[in-house]
Amino acid sequence: KQYMLQDSSRSEKKSSTSSSTSSLGETTGEKILGLAIPALGALLIDPLMTLADTVFVGRYSDTADALAGMGSAAALLTSTFFVFNFLCTATTPLVASRRASGKESDALLLGGQALTLALALGAVVAIGLLVLQQPLLADMGTGITGPIANGYATDFLVTRALAAPAIFCISASTGVLRGYLDTKTPIVVLVVANSVNIALDIVLVAGMGMGPFGAAIATTTAEWISAFLFLCVLAGKLPSAGGELGSNQQAVELTELSSLSSSGTTVPLTVVPALAIPPWEEVKPLIVASSSVFLRLASLQLSLLAAAAMAARGGDILPGGASASVAAHQIAIQLWILCSFICDALAAASQGLIADALGREDKEDARDITKTVFSYSLAQGVFLGAALYVGDLSGFLVGAFTTDESTQIALSSILALIVVAQPLNSFVFAADGVLQGASEFTYQAKTMALSAAVAFASFVFLQGINEADTLVHVWSALIILQLMRGLTALVKVVESEGPIDIMARTKI
């Protein structure tokens, strides 16, 4: 099959791509699940890599200082890398909409710009972490845990910082592939990386006793291998699992003059980092989208950090004091994050599919996708809530994470909130994916700031009523944050002049 890259009419846009959602024989639900299930696997592999490092260091270290030092450095790195996830979030819909509208050359060009931005930002972040390592680690508590733990933290941070360009490249590459509705290639690459990480953990940590330094070498090596594999797939040197990009793709005939070739020339689709600084008009969509998503993620991360800080003040009425409150909050956050990773799979699927539909100017298809994603998110949220409820009712969740009685008491006070919030949490992630697919990045940044402000005001109000229940108030505020995110997303989805107009009040 061949892809005719034409911009001249709406009918040509709708027939320009075989990876669009109009594929024969596939229902909307099948398309969503076909993208969401592989995306879920890819999303879970990264935390599993970190978990593997933690397990090996914890089991093969003679002192708690090793795990404490690695924990401080890992928390810093996770927070730093999290806010740069926009490299995937912004790239996916921008690539997908251009590809679906028949502007294949623009899609490939934007993908290359995303890779260049990723590598450049990665280098800057790596240098920043190396230069500011000690002040940053001190802020993460290594001044309290002692010089031995600080030494382990420094070794881990310095080594992992060298992987920042690779991590950002992985994020941008995943965004490009999702833009081509390919969520299978990332999981294949990341399975290889995770296997390398575990093998090196066995040799360096378990075998050679190198502790956090060995774990950092293992993860950094795996991440650079992963980035190299992604770049090879995008450059057409290795096959992809989806078949749209990579060495196993079908030939593409360009029927319009473009920067890629002369008219009528058959060429492979390749995405490589741009070597020259592009004109502002070319790179503006990526920069604007990336900036908006960055601000949104920064607001979310600040909200989570503030919640953690406030949790430390919630131990006044608990037998274990502040330690029990912080420990319970940490366990609850990990449960929340695990559920969020599961919910994010639907967001990953809807990003590409919505951008594809809107790129083809098929608003009816976009509405159909949105309705299906929302129905799946409701079922998913109910399932996750039910699973957590059973775990809470049986005592498994409390007993599995801690044997400390004071921490168990603190955790039990907030588990019910986490359970009932799961349907809302699932909807919020699904709605995020839909709006990201519609490139509503600026709107999302503004509403995230509004949601965070309302959540903070709610926390202050609840504390004014009763300061003794700080931990419960922290989690009530987090749920209000999600409620506001859900409501503001729903407003944009329902809006008749919006990109989705789910009620179909405006005729096309």
Short mmCIF file of C-alpha atoms in Angstrom, two decimals:
data_model
loop_
_atom_site.label_atom_id
_atom_site.label_comp_id
_atom_site.label_asym_id
_atom_site.label_seq_id
_atom_site.Cartn_x
_atom_site.Cartn_y
_atom_site.Cartn_z
CA LYS A 1 0.00 0.00 0.00
CA GLN A 2 1.10 3.58 -0.55
CA TYR A 3 0.38 6.78 1.31
CA MET A 4 -0.44 9.80 -0.85
CA LEU A 5 0.78 12.92 0.93
CA GLN A 6 -1.54 15.66 -0.24
CA ASP A 7 -2.95 18.82 1.36
CA SER A 8 -5.21 20.12 -1.41
CA SER A 9 -8.67 19.14 -0.14
CA ARG A 10 -10.55 17.78 2.79
CA SER A 11 -11.38 14.57 0.92
CA GLU A 12 -7.70 13.96 0.29
CA LYS A 13 -6.98 14.50 3.98
CA LYS A 14 -9.48 11.84 4.96
CA SER A 15 -7.92 9.24 2.67
CA SER A 16 -4.26 10.02 3.24
CA THR A 17 -3.29 7.49 5.88
CA SER A 18 -3.79 3.81 6.44
CA SER A 19 -3.17 4.10 10.17
CA SER A 20 -6.18 6.33 10.68
CA THR A 21 -9.13 5.27 12.73
CA SER A 22 -11.15 4.46 9.64
CA SER A 23 -9.43 1.10 9.29
CA LEU A 24 -11.83 -1.53 8.01
CA GLY A 25 -13.08 -4.25 10.32
CA GLU A 26 -12.12 -2.52 13.58
CA THR A 27 -14.57 -1.04 16.05
CA THR A 28 -13.69 2.07 18.02
CA GLY A 29 -13.32 0.00 21.17
CA GLU A 30 -10.92 -2.40 19.47
CA LYS A 31 -8.77 0.48 18.23
CA ILE A 32 -8.62 2.00 21.70
CA LEU A 33 -7.74 -1.28 23.41
CA GLY A 34 -5.25 -2.11 20.65
CA LEU A 35 -3.32 1.02 21.58
CA ALA A 36 -4.05 1.16 25.33
CA ILE A 37 -2.94 -2.36 26.29
CA PRO A 38 0.59 -2.10 24.81
CA ALA A 39 0.83 1.46 26.21
CA LEU A 40 0.02 0.12 29.68
CA GLY A 41 2.86 -2.36 29.42
CA ALA A 42 5.29 0.37 28.39
CA LEU A 43 4.11 2.67 31.18
CA LEU A 44 4.62 -0.01 33.84
CA ILE A 45 8.10 -1.05 32.71
CA ASP A 46 9.85 2.15 33.87
CA PRO A 47 8.64 1.96 37.50
CA LEU A 48 9.48 -1.75 37.44
CA MET A 49 13.06 -0.83 36.49
CA THR A 50 13.29 1.47 39.51
CA LEU A 51 11.69 -1.20 41.67
CA ALA A 52 14.30 -3.74 40.54
CA ASP A 53 17.10 -1.37 41.56
CA THR A 54 15.48 -0.85 44.94
CA VAL A 55 15.06 -4.58 45.54
CA PHE A 56 18.67 -5.41 44.65
CA VAL A 57 20.15 -2.57 46.71
CA GLY A 58 17.88 -3.35 49.65
CA ARG A 59 18.70 -7.05 49.67
CA TYR A 60 22.43 -6.88 48.99
CA SER A 61 23.44 -3.93 51.17
CA ASP A 62 24.67 -4.35 54.73
CA THR A 63 23.42 -0.97 55.92
CA ALA A 64 20.28 1.13 55.61
CA ASP A 65 22.45 4.06 54.45
CA ALA A 66 22.71 2.59 50.95
CA LEU A 67 18.94 2.44 50.43
CA ALA A 68 18.41 5.79 52.17
CA GLY A 69 20.96 7.50 49.93
CA MET A 70 19.59 5.92 46.78
CA GLY A 71 16.04 6.82 47.85
CA SER A 72 16.89 10.52 48.24
CA ALA A 73 18.64 10.68 44.86
CA ALA A 74 15.94 8.63 43.11
CA ALA A 75 13.18 10.91 44.44
CA LEU A 76 15.05 13.96 43.13
CA LEU A 77 15.59 12.38 39.72
CA THR A 78 11.98 11.19 39.45
CA SER A 79 10.64 14.66 40.23
CA THR A 80 13.06 16.29 37.77
CA PHE A 81 12.38 13.91 34.90
CA PHE A 82 8.61 13.91 35.51
CA VAL A 83 8.12 17.55 34.52
CA PHE A 84 9.83 16.90 31.17
CA ASN A 85 7.28 14.28 30.17
CA PHE A 86 5.83 16.97 27.89
CA LEU A 87 8.28 15.73 25.26
CA CYS A 88 5.95 12.77 24.76
CA THR A 89 2.64 14.43 25.63
CA ALA A 90 3.06 17.38 23.25
CA THR A 91 4.70 15.45 20.41
CA THR A 92 2.02 12.74 20.08
CA PRO A 93 -0.97 14.87 18.95
CA LEU A 94 1.17 17.27 16.90
CA VAL A 95 2.64 14.41 14.86
CA ALA A 96 -0.66 12.51 14.64
CA SER A 97 -2.72 15.47 13.42
CA ARG A 98 -0.19 16.37 10.71
CA ARG A 99 0.12 12.78 9.52
CA ALA A 100 -3.64 12.28 9.42
CA SER A 101 -4.23 15.55 7.52
CA GLY A 102 -1.84 14.42 4.78
CA LYS A 103 1.08 16.61 5.84
CA GLU A 104 3.47 13.69 6.25
CA SER A 105 6.59 15.78 5.65
CA ASP A 106 5.53 18.20 8.41
CA ALA A 107 4.93 15.28 10.78
CA LEU A 108 8.41 13.88 10.14
CA LEU A 109 9.98 17.32 10.46
CA LEU A 110 8.26 17.96 13.78
CA GLY A 111 9.36 14.55 15.03
CA GLY A 112 12.97 15.43 14.26
CA GLN A 113 12.60 18.76 16.06
CA ALA A 114 11.22 16.94 19.12
CA LEU A 115 14.25 14.63 19.17
CA THR A 116 16.63 17.60 18.93
CA LEU A 117 14.80 19.43 21.73
CA ALA A 118 14.92 16.28 23.87
CA LEU A 119 18.66 15.79 23.47
CA ALA A 120 19.40 19.48 24.08
CA LEU A 121 17.21 19.70 27.19
CA GLY A 122 18.67 16.44 28.45
CA ALA A 123 22.18 17.83 28.21
CA VAL A 124 21.16 21.00 30.07
CA VAL A 125 19.42 19.05 32.84
CA ALA A 126 22.37 16.66 33.18
CA ILE A 127 24.78 19.58 33.61
CA GLY A 128 22.44 21.24 36.11
CA LEU A 129 22.18 18.08 38.22
CA LEU A 130 25.96 17.61 38.21
CA VAL A 131 26.72 21.22 39.14
CA LEU A 132 24.01 21.50 41.83
CA GLN A 133 24.22 17.95 43.15
CA GLN A 134 25.06 18.72 46.79
CA PRO A 135 22.53 21.55 47.38
CA LEU A 136 19.82 19.48 45.73
CA LEU A 137 20.64 16.36 47.74
CA ALA A 138 20.70 18.41 50.93
CA ASP A 139 17.17 19.60 50.13
CA MET A 140 16.19 15.93 49.73
CA GLY A 141 17.35 15.19 53.27
CA THR A 142 20.85 13.72 52.93
CA GLY A 143 22.09 16.27 55.45
CA ILE A 144 19.89 14.51 57.99
CA THR A 145 20.60 10.91 56.97
CA GLY A 146 24.35 11.48 57.31
CA PRO A 147 27.56 11.56 55.24
CA ILE A 148 27.56 7.85 54.38
CA ALA A 149 24.06 8.03 52.91
CA ASN A 150 25.06 11.26 51.14
CA GLY A 151 28.00 9.45 49.53
CA TYR A 152 25.71 6.74 48.17
CA ALA A 153 23.25 9.41 46.98
CA THR A 154 26.00 11.34 45.20
CA ASP A 155 27.27 8.27 43.35
CA PHE A 156 23.73 7.38 42.28
CA LEU A 157 22.81 10.92 41.22
CA VAL A 158 25.98 11.62 39.23
CA THR A 159 25.70 8.37 37.28
CA ARG A 160 21.97 8.64 36.61
CA ALA A 161 22.27 12.30 35.59
CA LEU A 162 24.36 11.19 32.62
CA ALA A 163 21.27 9.40 31.28
CA ALA A 164 19.11 12.55 31.11
CA PRO A 165 19.56 13.02 27.32
CA ALA A 166 18.69 9.35 26.79
CA ILE A 167 15.58 9.55 29.00
CA PHE A 168 14.29 12.64 27.22
CA CYS A 169 15.05 11.05 23.84
CA ILE A 170 13.02 7.99 24.85
CA SER A 171 10.11 10.25 25.79
CA ALA A 172 10.18 12.17 22.49
CA SER A 173 10.60 8.94 20.47
CA THR A 174 7.59 7.42 22.21
CA GLY A 175 5.61 10.53 21.31
CA VAL A 176 6.55 10.22 17.63
CA LEU A 177 5.60 6.54 17.55
CA ARG A 178 2.29 7.19 19.30
CA GLY A 179 1.66 9.88 16.69
CA TYR A 180 1.81 7.05 14.16
CA LEU A 181 -0.56 5.04 16.40
CA ASP A 182 2.25 2.66 17.35
CA THR A 183 2.27 1.77 21.06
CA LYS A 184 3.78 -1.68 20.49
CA THR A 185 7.34 -0.66 19.56
CA PRO A 186 7.96 1.19 22.86
CA ILE A 187 7.08 -1.87 24.92
CA VAL A 188 9.41 -4.09 22.85
CA VAL A 189 12.30 -1.65 23.30
CA LEU A 190 11.61 -1.16 27.00
CA VAL A 191 11.41 -4.92 27.63
CA VAL A 192 14.92 -5.19 26.17
CA ALA A 193 16.09 -2.29 28.37
CA ASN A 194 14.52 -3.78 31.49
CA SER A 195 16.19 -7.13 30.79
CA VAL A 196 19.56 -5.42 30.46
CA ASN A 197 18.95 -3.53 33.70
CA ILE A 198 18.14 -6.67 35.68
CA ALA A 199 21.09 -8.58 34.22
CA LEU A 200 23.47 -5.78 35.17
CA ASP A 201 21.89 -5.51 38.64
CA ILE A 202 22.66 -9.19 39.17
CA VAL A 203 26.29 -8.72 38.12
CA LEU A 204 27.07 -5.31 39.63
CA VAL A 205 24.89 -5.18 42.75
CA ALA A 206 24.41 -8.81 43.76
CA GLY A 207 27.70 -10.16 42.38
CA MET A 208 30.18 -7.32 42.83
CA GLY A 209 28.53 -5.56 45.78
CA MET A 210 28.59 -2.12 44.14
CA GLY A 211 25.34 -1.01 45.81
CA PRO A 212 23.56 2.14 44.52
CA PHE A 213 26.50 2.96 42.22
CA GLY A 214 26.12 -0.41 40.50
CA ALA A 215 22.34 0.04 40.26
CA ALA A 216 22.85 3.46 38.69
CA ILE A 217 25.29 2.05 36.12
CA ALA A 218 22.78 -0.68 35.28
CA THR A 219 19.88 1.73 34.77
CA THR A 220 21.92 4.34 32.89
CA THR A 221 23.29 1.70 30.52
CA ALA A 222 19.81 0.31 29.90
CA GLU A 223 18.41 3.78 29.20
CA TRP A 224 21.11 4.65 26.65
CA ILE A 225 20.58 1.29 24.92
CA SER A 226 16.86 2.02 24.83
CA ALA A 227 17.43 5.51 23.35
CA PHE A 228 19.78 4.08 20.70
CA LEU A 229 17.19 1.45 19.69
CA PHE A 230 14.45 4.08 19.42
CA LEU A 231 16.64 6.30 17.22
CA CYS A 232 17.49 3.34 14.99
CA VAL A 233 13.80 2.48 14.54
CA LEU A 234 12.86 6.08 13.71
CA ALA A 235 15.80 6.35 11.29
CA GLY A 236 14.63 3.23 9.46
CA LYS A 237 17.59 1.09 10.53
CA LEU A 238 15.60 -1.34 12.71
CA PRO A 239 12.03 -2.68 12.28
CA SER A 240 9.13 -1.33 14.30
CA ALA A 241 6.35 -3.39 15.85
CA GLY A 242 3.71 -1.17 14.24
CA GLY A 243 5.16 -1.16 10.72
CA GLU A 244 4.49 2.51 9.96
CA LEU A 245 8.04 3.56 10.74
CA GLY A 246 11.24 1.52 10.86
CA SER A 247 13.02 -0.68 8.32
CA ASN A 248 9.90 -2.84 7.79
CA GLN A 249 7.65 0.04 6.62
CA GLN A 250 6.00 0.21 3.24
CA ALA A 251 7.43 2.62 0.65
CA VAL A 252 5.83 6.06 0.55
CA GLU A 253 5.24 8.05 -2.60
CA LEU A 254 5.43 11.80 -2.12
CA THR A 255 3.06 13.49 -4.56
CA GLU A 256 3.80 17.02 -3.41
CA LEU A 257 6.98 19.02 -3.44
CA SER A 258 8.52 19.01 0.00
CA SER A 259 11.82 19.29 1.77
CA LEU A 260 12.07 15.51 1.78
CA SER A 261 12.23 14.79 -1.93
CA SER A 262 11.20 15.90 -5.36
CA SER A 263 7.70 15.22 -6.62
CA GLY A 264 6.85 11.61 -7.33
CA THR A 265 9.86 10.14 -5.59
CA THR A 266 9.34 7.05 -3.45
CA VAL A 267 11.17 7.37 -0.15
CA PRO A 268 11.10 5.70 3.27
CA LEU A 269 9.68 7.60 6.23
CA THR A 270 12.51 8.51 8.59
CA VAL A 271 12.69 10.69 11.67
CA VAL A 272 16.13 11.94 12.72
CA PRO A 273 17.25 14.79 15.00
CA ALA A 274 17.38 18.12 13.17
CA LEU A 275 20.99 19.29 12.83
CA ALA A 276 20.17 22.94 12.11
CA ILE A 277 18.20 25.47 14.15
CA PRO A 278 14.78 25.62 12.44
CA PRO A 279 12.93 28.89 11.73
CA TRP A 280 10.66 30.03 14.57
CA GLU A 281 7.48 29.49 12.55
CA GLU A 282 8.40 25.81 12.05
CA VAL A 283 9.24 25.07 15.65
CA LYS A 284 6.63 27.37 17.26
CA PRO A 285 3.85 24.71 17.59
CA LEU A 286 6.19 22.32 19.42
CA ILE A 287 7.62 25.02 21.72
CA VAL A 288 4.21 26.49 22.60
CA ALA A 289 2.70 23.07 23.26
CA SER A 290 5.73 21.91 25.23
CA SER A 291 5.75 25.06 27.37
CA SER A 292 2.07 24.69 28.24
CA VAL A 293 2.42 21.03 29.17
CA PHE A 294 5.57 21.82 31.18
CA LEU A 295 3.71 24.43 33.24
CA ARG A 296 0.83 22.03 33.77
CA LEU A 297 3.11 19.23 34.94
CA ALA A 298 5.06 21.62 37.16
CA SER A 299 1.81 22.73 38.83
CA LEU A 300 0.84 19.11 39.42
CA GLN A 301 4.26 18.22 40.79
CA LEU A 302 4.23 21.21 43.15
CA SER A 303 0.81 20.12 44.40
CA LEU A 304 2.14 16.63 45.16
CA LEU A 305 5.25 18.01 46.86
CA ALA A 306 3.10 20.36 48.94
CA ALA A 307 0.90 17.42 49.92
CA ALA A 308 3.96 15.47 51.08
CA ALA A 309 5.17 18.46 53.10
CA MET A 310 1.78 18.94 54.75
CA ALA A 311 1.56 15.23 55.55
CA ALA A 312 4.58 15.68 57.84
CA ARG A 313 2.41 17.94 59.98
CA GLY A 314 -0.33 15.40 60.32
CA GLY A 315 1.06 13.33 63.16
CA ASP A 316 -0.23 15.26 66.15
CA ILE A 317 -2.99 12.78 66.97
CA LEU A 318 -1.23 9.63 65.74
CA PRO A 319 0.70 7.25 68.03
CA GLY A 320 3.75 7.40 65.75
CA GLY A 321 3.63 11.17 65.24
CA ALA A 322 4.87 12.78 62.03
CA SER A 323 6.78 9.66 60.96
CA ALA A 324 3.60 7.59 60.86
CA SER A 325 1.79 10.29 58.90
CA VAL A 326 4.57 10.61 56.31
CA ALA A 327 4.92 6.82 55.99
CA ALA A 328 1.16 6.41 55.46
CA HIS A 329 1.14 9.22 52.90
CA GLN A 330 4.05 7.60 51.03
CA ILE A 331 2.23 4.26 50.83
CA ALA A 332 -0.98 5.97 49.71
CA ILE A 333 0.85 7.97 47.03
CA GLN A 334 2.44 4.79 45.66
CA LEU A 335 -1.00 3.16 45.42
CA TRP A 336 -2.34 6.28 43.73
CA ILE A 337 0.56 6.38 41.26
CA LEU A 338 0.13 2.69 40.40
CA CYS A 339 -3.55 3.25 39.63
CA SER A 340 -2.65 6.40 37.67
CA PHE A 341 -0.23 4.45 35.46
CA ILE A 342 -3.05 2.05 34.64
CA CYS A 343 -5.42 4.93 33.88
CA ASP A 344 -2.80 6.69 31.75
CA ALA A 345 -2.92 3.87 29.20
CA LEU A 346 -6.35 5.07 28.04
CA ALA A 347 -4.99 8.61 27.83
CA ALA A 348 -2.12 7.41 25.64
CA ALA A 349 -4.56 5.71 23.27
CA SER A 350 -6.98 8.63 23.09
CA GLN A 351 -4.18 11.15 22.40
CA GLY A 352 -3.23 9.58 19.10
CA LEU A 353 -6.74 8.58 18.03
CA ILE A 354 -8.31 11.99 18.73
CA ALA A 355 -5.48 13.82 16.95
CA ASP A 356 -5.84 11.40 14.02
CA ALA A 357 -9.60 12.01 13.77
CA LEU A 358 -9.31 15.79 14.03
CA GLY A 359 -6.45 15.77 11.52
CA ARG A 360 -8.85 14.09 9.07
CA GLU A 361 -11.48 16.68 10.07
CA ASP A 362 -13.74 13.84 11.17
CA LYS A 363 -15.37 15.32 14.27
CA GLU A 364 -17.95 12.56 14.45
CA ASP A 365 -15.19 9.99 14.81
CA ALA A 366 -13.58 12.16 17.51
CA ARG A 367 -16.88 12.21 19.41
CA ASP A 368 -17.24 8.45 19.08
CA ILE A 369 -13.71 7.90 20.38
CA THR A 370 -14.32 10.28 23.29
CA LYS A 371 -17.55 8.57 24.34
CA THR A 372 -15.95 5.13 24.16
CA VAL A 373 -12.87 6.22 26.11
CA PHE A 374 -15.07 7.79 28.81
CA SER A 375 -17.17 4.63 29.15
CA TYR A 376 -14.01 2.52 29.43
CA SER A 377 -12.57 4.92 31.99
CA LEU A 378 -15.69 4.61 34.15
CA ALA A 379 -15.49 0.80 34.07
CA GLN A 380 -11.77 0.94 34.78
CA GLY A 381 -12.25 3.32 37.71
CA VAL A 382 -14.95 1.16 39.26
CA PHE A 383 -12.73 -1.92 38.89
CA LEU A 384 -9.73 -0.20 40.50
CA GLY A 385 -11.89 1.14 43.32
CA ALA A 386 -13.39 -2.29 43.92
CA ALA A 387 -9.93 -3.90 43.95
CA LEU A 388 -8.66 -1.37 46.49
CA TYR A 389 -11.82 -1.79 48.57
CA VAL A 390 -11.34 -5.56 48.76
CA GLY A 391 -7.70 -5.01 49.71
CA ASP A 392 -8.71 -2.55 52.41
CA LEU A 393 -11.56 -4.69 53.74
CA SER A 394 -9.38 -7.80 53.97
CA GLY A 395 -6.55 -5.90 55.63
CA PHE A 396 -4.17 -6.93 52.83
CA LEU A 397 -3.23 -3.41 51.73
CA VAL A 398 -2.41 -2.23 55.23
CA GLY A 399 -0.56 -5.39 56.21
CA ALA A 400 1.34 -5.79 52.94
CA PHE A 401 3.04 -2.40 53.11
CA THR A 402 3.85 -2.06 56.78
CA THR A 403 3.82 -3.89 60.10
CA ASP A 404 4.08 -0.67 62.11
CA GLU A 405 0.81 -0.21 64.00
CA SER A 406 0.88 3.59 64.02
CA THR A 407 1.44 3.70 60.24
CA GLN A 408 -1.39 1.21 59.74
CA ILE A 409 -3.75 3.42 61.74
CA ALA A 410 -2.78 6.48 59.70
CA LEU A 411 -3.14 4.61 56.41
CA SER A 412 -6.56 3.25 57.35
CA SER A 413 -7.81 6.81 57.86
CA ILE A 414 -7.28 7.73 54.18
CA LEU A 415 -7.76 4.47 52.26
CA ALA A 416 -11.50 5.02 51.93
CA LEU A 417 -10.85 8.36 50.17
CA ILE A 418 -8.49 6.68 47.71
CA VAL A 419 -11.05 3.95 46.99
CA VAL A 420 -13.98 6.27 46.22
CA ALA A 421 -11.78 8.58 44.11
CA GLN A 422 -10.77 5.96 41.55
CA PRO A 423 -13.66 6.45 39.07
CA LEU A 424 -12.97 10.20 39.16
CA ASN A 425 -9.23 9.64 38.79
CA SER A 426 -9.77 7.37 35.79
CA PHE A 427 -12.08 9.89 34.10
CA VAL A 428 -9.57 12.71 34.62
CA PHE A 429 -6.81 10.78 32.87
CA ALA A 430 -9.11 9.84 29.99
CA ALA A 431 -10.25 13.46 29.59
CA ASP A 432 -6.63 14.61 29.69
CA GLY A 433 -5.83 12.29 26.80
CA VAL A 434 -8.77 13.57 24.77
CA LEU A 435 -7.85 17.23 25.27
CA GLN A 436 -4.17 16.55 24.61
CA GLY A 437 -5.17 14.84 21.37
CA ALA A 438 -7.08 18.01 20.50
CA SER A 439 -3.93 20.07 21.32
CA GLU A 440 -5.72 22.00 24.08
CA PHE A 441 -2.43 22.41 25.94
CA THR A 442 -2.84 26.07 26.95
CA TYR A 443 -6.34 25.44 28.30
CA GLN A 444 -5.07 22.51 30.35
CA ALA A 445 -2.21 24.56 31.82
CA LYS A 446 -4.59 27.33 32.91
CA THR A 447 -7.15 24.96 34.40
CA MET A 448 -4.44 23.01 36.23
CA ALA A 449 -3.33 26.22 37.93
CA LEU A 450 -6.95 26.99 38.81
CA SER A 451 -7.51 23.46 40.13
CA ALA A 452 -4.38 23.62 42.29
CA ALA A 453 -5.45 26.97 43.73
CA VAL A 454 -8.92 25.63 44.62
CA ALA A 455 -7.39 22.50 46.18
CA PHE A 456 -5.00 24.59 48.29
CA ALA A 457 -7.83 26.88 49.42
CA SER A 458 -9.87 23.80 50.36
CA PHE A 459 -6.98 22.45 52.44
CA VAL A 460 -6.63 25.77 54.29
CA PHE A 461 -10.38 25.82 54.95
CA LEU A 462 -10.42 22.25 56.29
CA GLN A 463 -7.41 22.95 58.50
CA GLY A 464 -9.21 25.98 59.89
CA ILE A 465 -12.07 23.75 60.96
CA ASN A 466 -9.92 21.02 62.57
CA GLU A 467 -6.11 20.99 62.54
CA ALA A 468 -5.96 17.51 64.05
CA ASP A 469 -6.89 15.67 60.83
CA THR A 470 -4.17 17.08 58.58
CA LEU A 471 -3.48 13.84 56.68
CA VAL A 472 -7.18 13.40 55.87
CA HIS A 473 -7.34 17.02 54.78
CA VAL A 474 -4.31 16.54 52.50
CA TRP A 475 -6.03 13.72 50.69
CA SER A 476 -9.36 15.53 50.60
CA ALA A 477 -7.56 18.42 48.89
CA LEU A 478 -5.94 16.04 46.37
CA ILE A 479 -9.37 14.66 45.49
CA ILE A 480 -10.71 18.21 45.10
CA LEU A 481 -7.78 18.85 42.76
CA GLN A 482 -8.88 15.88 40.63
CA LEU A 483 -12.52 16.97 40.79
CA MET A 484 -11.63 20.41 39.48
CA ARG A 485 -9.50 18.90 36.72
CA GLY A 486 -12.40 16.65 35.73
CA LEU A 487 -14.96 19.47 35.72
CA THR A 488 -12.81 21.86 33.70
CA ALA A 489 -11.99 19.12 31.19
CA LEU A 490 -15.68 18.26 30.86
CA VAL A 491 -16.50 21.91 30.14
CA LYS A 492 -14.12 21.92 27.16
CA VAL A 493 -15.32 18.54 25.88
CA VAL A 494 -18.99 19.60 26.02
CA GLU A 495 -18.42 23.12 24.67
CA SER A 496 -20.23 23.55 21.35
CA GLU A 497 -17.37 25.61 19.91
CA GLY A 498 -14.77 23.26 21.34
CA PRO A 499 -12.74 20.65 19.44
CA ILE A 500 -14.98 17.70 20.48
CA ASP A 501 -18.50 19.08 21.02
CA ILE A 502 -19.53 15.72 22.47
CA MET A 503 -23.23 16.65 22.40
CA ALA A 504 -22.97 17.42 18.64
CA ARG A 505 -24.72 20.77 19.00
CA THR A 506 -22.74 22.31 16.15
CA LYS A 507 -23.21 20.77 12.71
CA ILE A 508 -20.12 20.40 10.50
#
